mmCIF file with all atom_site columns, C-alpha atoms in Angstrom:
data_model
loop_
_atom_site.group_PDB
_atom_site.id
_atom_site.type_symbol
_atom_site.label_atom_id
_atom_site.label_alt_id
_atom_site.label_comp_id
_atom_site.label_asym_id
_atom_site.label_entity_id
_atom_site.label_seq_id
_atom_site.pdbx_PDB_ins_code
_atom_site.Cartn_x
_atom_site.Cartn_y
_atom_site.Cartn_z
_atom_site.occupancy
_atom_site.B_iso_or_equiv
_atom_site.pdbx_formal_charge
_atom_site.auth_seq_id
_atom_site.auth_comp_id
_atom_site.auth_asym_id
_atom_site.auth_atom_id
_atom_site.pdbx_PDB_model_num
ATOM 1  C CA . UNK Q 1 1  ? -11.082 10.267  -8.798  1.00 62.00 ? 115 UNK Q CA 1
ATOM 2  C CA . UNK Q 1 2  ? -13.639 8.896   -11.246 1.00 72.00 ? 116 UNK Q CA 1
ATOM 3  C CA . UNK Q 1 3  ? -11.822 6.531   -13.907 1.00 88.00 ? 117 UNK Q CA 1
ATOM 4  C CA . UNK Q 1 4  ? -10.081 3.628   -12.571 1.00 90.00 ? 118 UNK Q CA 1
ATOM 5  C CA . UNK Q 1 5  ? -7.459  3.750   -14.904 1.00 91.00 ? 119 UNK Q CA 1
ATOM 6  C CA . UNK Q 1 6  ? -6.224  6.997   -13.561 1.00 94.00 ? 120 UNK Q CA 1
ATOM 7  C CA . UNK Q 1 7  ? -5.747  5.977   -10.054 1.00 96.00 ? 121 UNK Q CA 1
ATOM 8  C CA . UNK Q 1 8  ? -3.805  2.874   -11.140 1.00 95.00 ? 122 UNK Q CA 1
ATOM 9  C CA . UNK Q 1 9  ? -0.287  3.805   -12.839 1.00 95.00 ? 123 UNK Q CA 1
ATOM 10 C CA . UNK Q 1 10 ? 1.086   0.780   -13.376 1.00 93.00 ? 124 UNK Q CA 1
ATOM 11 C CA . UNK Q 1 11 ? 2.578   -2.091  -11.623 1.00 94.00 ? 125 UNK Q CA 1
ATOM 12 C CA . UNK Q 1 12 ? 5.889   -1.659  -9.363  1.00 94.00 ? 126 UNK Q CA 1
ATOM 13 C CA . UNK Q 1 13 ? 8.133   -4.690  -10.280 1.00 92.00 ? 127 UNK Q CA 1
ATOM 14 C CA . UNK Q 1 14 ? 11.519  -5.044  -8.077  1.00 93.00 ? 128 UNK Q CA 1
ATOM 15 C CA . UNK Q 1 15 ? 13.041  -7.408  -5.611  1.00 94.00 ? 129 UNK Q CA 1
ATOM 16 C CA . UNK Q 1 16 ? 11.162  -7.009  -2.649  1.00 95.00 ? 130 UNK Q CA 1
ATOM 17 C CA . UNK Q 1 17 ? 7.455   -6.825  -4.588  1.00 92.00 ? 131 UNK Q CA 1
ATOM 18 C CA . UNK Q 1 18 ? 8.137   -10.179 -6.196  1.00 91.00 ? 132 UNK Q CA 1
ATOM 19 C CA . UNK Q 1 19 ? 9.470   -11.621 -3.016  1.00 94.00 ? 133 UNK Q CA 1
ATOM 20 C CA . UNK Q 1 20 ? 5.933   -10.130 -1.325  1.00 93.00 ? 134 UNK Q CA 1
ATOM 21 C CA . UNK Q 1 21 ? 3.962   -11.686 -3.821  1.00 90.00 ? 135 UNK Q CA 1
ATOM 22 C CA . UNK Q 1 22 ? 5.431   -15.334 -3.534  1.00 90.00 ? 136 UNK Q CA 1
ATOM 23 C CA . UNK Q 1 23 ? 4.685   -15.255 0.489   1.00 93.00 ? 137 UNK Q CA 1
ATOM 24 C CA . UNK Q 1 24 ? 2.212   -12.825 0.948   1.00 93.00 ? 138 UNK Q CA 1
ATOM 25 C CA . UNK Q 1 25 ? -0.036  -12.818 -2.194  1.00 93.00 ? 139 UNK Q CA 1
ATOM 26 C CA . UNK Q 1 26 ? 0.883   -9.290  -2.322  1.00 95.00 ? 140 UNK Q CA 1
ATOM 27 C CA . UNK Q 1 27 ? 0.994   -7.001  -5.213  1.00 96.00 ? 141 UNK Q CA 1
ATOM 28 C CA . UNK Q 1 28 ? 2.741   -3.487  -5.381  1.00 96.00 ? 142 UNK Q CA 1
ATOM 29 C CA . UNK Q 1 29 ? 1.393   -0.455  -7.794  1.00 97.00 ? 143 UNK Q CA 1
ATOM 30 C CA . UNK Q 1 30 ? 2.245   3.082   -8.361  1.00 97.00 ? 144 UNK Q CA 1
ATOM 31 C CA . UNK Q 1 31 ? -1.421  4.725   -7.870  1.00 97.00 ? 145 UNK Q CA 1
ATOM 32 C CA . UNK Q 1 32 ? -2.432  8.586   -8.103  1.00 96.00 ? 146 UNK Q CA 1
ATOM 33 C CA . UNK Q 1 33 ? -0.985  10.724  -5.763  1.00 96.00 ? 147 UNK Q CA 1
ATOM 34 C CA . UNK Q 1 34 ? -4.606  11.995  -4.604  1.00 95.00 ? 148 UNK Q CA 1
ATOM 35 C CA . UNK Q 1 35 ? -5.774  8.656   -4.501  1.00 96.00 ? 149 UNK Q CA 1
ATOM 36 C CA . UNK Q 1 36 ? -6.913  7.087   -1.523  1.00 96.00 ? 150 UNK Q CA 1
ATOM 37 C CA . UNK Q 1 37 ? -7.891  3.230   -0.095  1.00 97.00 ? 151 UNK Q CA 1
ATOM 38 C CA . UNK Q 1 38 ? -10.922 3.198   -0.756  1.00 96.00 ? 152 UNK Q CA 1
ATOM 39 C CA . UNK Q 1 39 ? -10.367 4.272   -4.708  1.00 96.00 ? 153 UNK Q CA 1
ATOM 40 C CA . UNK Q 1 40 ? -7.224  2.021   -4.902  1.00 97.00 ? 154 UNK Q CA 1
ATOM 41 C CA . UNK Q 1 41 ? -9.130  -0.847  -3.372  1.00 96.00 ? 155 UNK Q CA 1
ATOM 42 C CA . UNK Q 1 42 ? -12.283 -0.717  -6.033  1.00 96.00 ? 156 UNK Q CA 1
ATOM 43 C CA . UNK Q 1 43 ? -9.719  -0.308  -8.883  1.00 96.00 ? 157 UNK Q CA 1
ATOM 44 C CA . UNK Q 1 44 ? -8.011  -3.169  -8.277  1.00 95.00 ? 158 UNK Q CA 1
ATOM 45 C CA . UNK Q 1 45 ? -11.167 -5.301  -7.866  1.00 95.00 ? 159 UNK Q CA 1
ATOM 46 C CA . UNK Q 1 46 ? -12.371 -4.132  -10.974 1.00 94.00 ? 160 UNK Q CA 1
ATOM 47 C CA . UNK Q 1 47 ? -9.767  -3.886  -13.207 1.00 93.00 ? 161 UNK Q CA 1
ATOM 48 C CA . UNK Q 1 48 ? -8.355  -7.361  -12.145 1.00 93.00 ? 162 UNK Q CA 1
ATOM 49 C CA . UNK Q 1 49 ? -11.581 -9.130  -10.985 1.00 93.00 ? 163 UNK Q CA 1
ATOM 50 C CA . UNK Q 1 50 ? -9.916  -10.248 -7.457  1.00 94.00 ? 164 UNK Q CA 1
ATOM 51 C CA . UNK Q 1 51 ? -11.271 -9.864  -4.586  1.00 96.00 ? 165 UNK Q CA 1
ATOM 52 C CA . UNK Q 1 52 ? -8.612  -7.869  -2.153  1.00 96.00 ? 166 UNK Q CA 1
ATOM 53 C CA . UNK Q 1 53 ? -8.598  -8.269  1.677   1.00 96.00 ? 167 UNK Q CA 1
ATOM 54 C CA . UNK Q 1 54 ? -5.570  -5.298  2.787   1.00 96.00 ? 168 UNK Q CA 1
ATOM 55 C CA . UNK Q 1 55 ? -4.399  -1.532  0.947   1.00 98.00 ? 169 UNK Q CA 1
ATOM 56 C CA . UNK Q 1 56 ? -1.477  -0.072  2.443   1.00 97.00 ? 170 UNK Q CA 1
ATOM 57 C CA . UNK Q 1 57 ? 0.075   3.043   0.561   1.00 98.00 ? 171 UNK Q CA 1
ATOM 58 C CA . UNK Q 1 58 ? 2.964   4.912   0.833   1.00 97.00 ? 172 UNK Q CA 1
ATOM 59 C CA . UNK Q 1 59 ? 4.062   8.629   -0.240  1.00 98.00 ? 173 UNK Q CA 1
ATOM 60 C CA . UNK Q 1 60 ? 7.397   8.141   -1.569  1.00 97.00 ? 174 UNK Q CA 1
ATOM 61 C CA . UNK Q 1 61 ? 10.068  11.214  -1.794  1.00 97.00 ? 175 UNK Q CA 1
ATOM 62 C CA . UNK Q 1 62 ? 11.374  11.787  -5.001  1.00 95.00 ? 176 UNK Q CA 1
ATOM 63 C CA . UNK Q 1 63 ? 15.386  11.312  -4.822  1.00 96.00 ? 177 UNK Q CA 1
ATOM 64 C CA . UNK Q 1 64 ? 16.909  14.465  -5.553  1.00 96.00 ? 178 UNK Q CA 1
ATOM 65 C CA . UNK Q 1 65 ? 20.046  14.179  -8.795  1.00 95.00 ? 179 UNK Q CA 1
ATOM 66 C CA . UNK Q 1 66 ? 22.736  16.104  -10.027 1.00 95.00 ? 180 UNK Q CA 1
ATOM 67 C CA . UNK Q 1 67 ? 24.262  16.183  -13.194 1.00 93.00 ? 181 UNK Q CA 1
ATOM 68 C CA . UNK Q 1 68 ? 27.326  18.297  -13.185 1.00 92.00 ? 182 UNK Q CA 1
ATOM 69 C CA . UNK Q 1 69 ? 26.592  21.586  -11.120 1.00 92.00 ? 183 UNK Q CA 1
ATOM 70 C CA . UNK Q 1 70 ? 23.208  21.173  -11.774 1.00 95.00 ? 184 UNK Q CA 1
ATOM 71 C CA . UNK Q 1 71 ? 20.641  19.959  -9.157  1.00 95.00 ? 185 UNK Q CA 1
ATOM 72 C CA . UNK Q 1 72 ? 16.871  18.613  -10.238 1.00 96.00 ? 186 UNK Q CA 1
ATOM 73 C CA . UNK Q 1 73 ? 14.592  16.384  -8.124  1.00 96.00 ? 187 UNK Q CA 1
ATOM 74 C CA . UNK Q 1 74 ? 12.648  13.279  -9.409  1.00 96.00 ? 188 UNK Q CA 1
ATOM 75 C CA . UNK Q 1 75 ? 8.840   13.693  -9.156  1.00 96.00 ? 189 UNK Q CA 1
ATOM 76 C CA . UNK Q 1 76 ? 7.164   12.845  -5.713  1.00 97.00 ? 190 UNK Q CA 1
ATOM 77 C CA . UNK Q 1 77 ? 4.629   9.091   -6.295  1.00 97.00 ? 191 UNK Q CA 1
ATOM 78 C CA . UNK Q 1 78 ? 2.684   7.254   -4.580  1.00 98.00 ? 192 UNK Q CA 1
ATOM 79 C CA . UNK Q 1 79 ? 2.910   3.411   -3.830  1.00 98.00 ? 193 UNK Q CA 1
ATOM 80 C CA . UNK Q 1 80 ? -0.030  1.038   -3.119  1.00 98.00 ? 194 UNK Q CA 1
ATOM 81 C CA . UNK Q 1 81 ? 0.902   -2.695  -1.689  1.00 97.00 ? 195 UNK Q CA 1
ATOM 82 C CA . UNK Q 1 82 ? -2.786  -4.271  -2.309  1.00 97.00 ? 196 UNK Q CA 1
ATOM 83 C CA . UNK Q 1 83 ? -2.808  -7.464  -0.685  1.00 96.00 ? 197 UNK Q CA 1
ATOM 84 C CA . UNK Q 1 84 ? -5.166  -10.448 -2.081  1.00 96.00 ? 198 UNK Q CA 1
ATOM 85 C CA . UNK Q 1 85 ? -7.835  -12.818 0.167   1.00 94.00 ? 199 UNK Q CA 1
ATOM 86 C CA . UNK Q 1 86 ? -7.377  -15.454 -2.842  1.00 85.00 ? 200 UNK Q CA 1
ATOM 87 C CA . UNK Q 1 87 ? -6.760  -15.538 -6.818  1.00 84.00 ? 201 UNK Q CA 1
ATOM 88 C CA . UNK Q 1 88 ? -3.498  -13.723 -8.508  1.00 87.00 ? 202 UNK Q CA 1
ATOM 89 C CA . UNK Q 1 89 ? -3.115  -10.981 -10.966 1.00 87.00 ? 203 UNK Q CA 1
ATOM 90 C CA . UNK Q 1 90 ? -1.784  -11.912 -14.528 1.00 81.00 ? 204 UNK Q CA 1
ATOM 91 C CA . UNK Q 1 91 ? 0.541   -9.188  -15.215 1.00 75.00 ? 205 UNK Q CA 1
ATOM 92 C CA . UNK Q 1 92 ? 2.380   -9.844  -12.271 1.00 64.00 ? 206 UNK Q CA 1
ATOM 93 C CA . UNK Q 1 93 ? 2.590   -13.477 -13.564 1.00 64.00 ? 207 UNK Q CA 1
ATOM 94 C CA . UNK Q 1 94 ? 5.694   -13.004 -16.193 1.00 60.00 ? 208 UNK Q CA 1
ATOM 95 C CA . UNK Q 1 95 ? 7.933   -10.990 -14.008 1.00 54.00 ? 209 UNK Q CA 1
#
């Protein structure tokens, strides 16, 4: 992975991220699937200009759906929970 903005997708905003980033200065991001910490870690630093002390990622299943008698499956992803020594990250700051 060379660009940054290819390993970083976009932000994951639910319940339980926004709850992780009020007590854990925590932030949660869909990443690349070949992506790993090391990659996700200088993204974020550089993109954001934060420092970041933790990276834990997770490969998340896609769910499999039916519509009538027809059966698909949602695309495989990635998640990254990046958590921060100090500072926050402005698009996290609106949700």
């Amino acid at each position: 992975m060379k660009d940054l903005y290819q390993v970083i997708k976009g932000p994951l905003i639910t319940e339980k991220s926004t709850m992780q980033k009020e007590t854990s200065n925590a932030y949660a991001f869909i990443v690349d699937r070949r992506a790993n910490k090391a990659e996700i870690k200088e993204a974020v630093e550089k993109i954001f200009k934060v420092k970041v002390a933790k990276v834990r990622t997770q490969n998340v299943r896609g769910k499999v759906k039916r519509f009538r008698q027809y059966q698909t499956r949602r695309p495989h992803w990635k998640k990254a929970v990046v958590t921060l020594k100090e500072g926050t990250i402005e698009i996290f700051e609106g949700a």
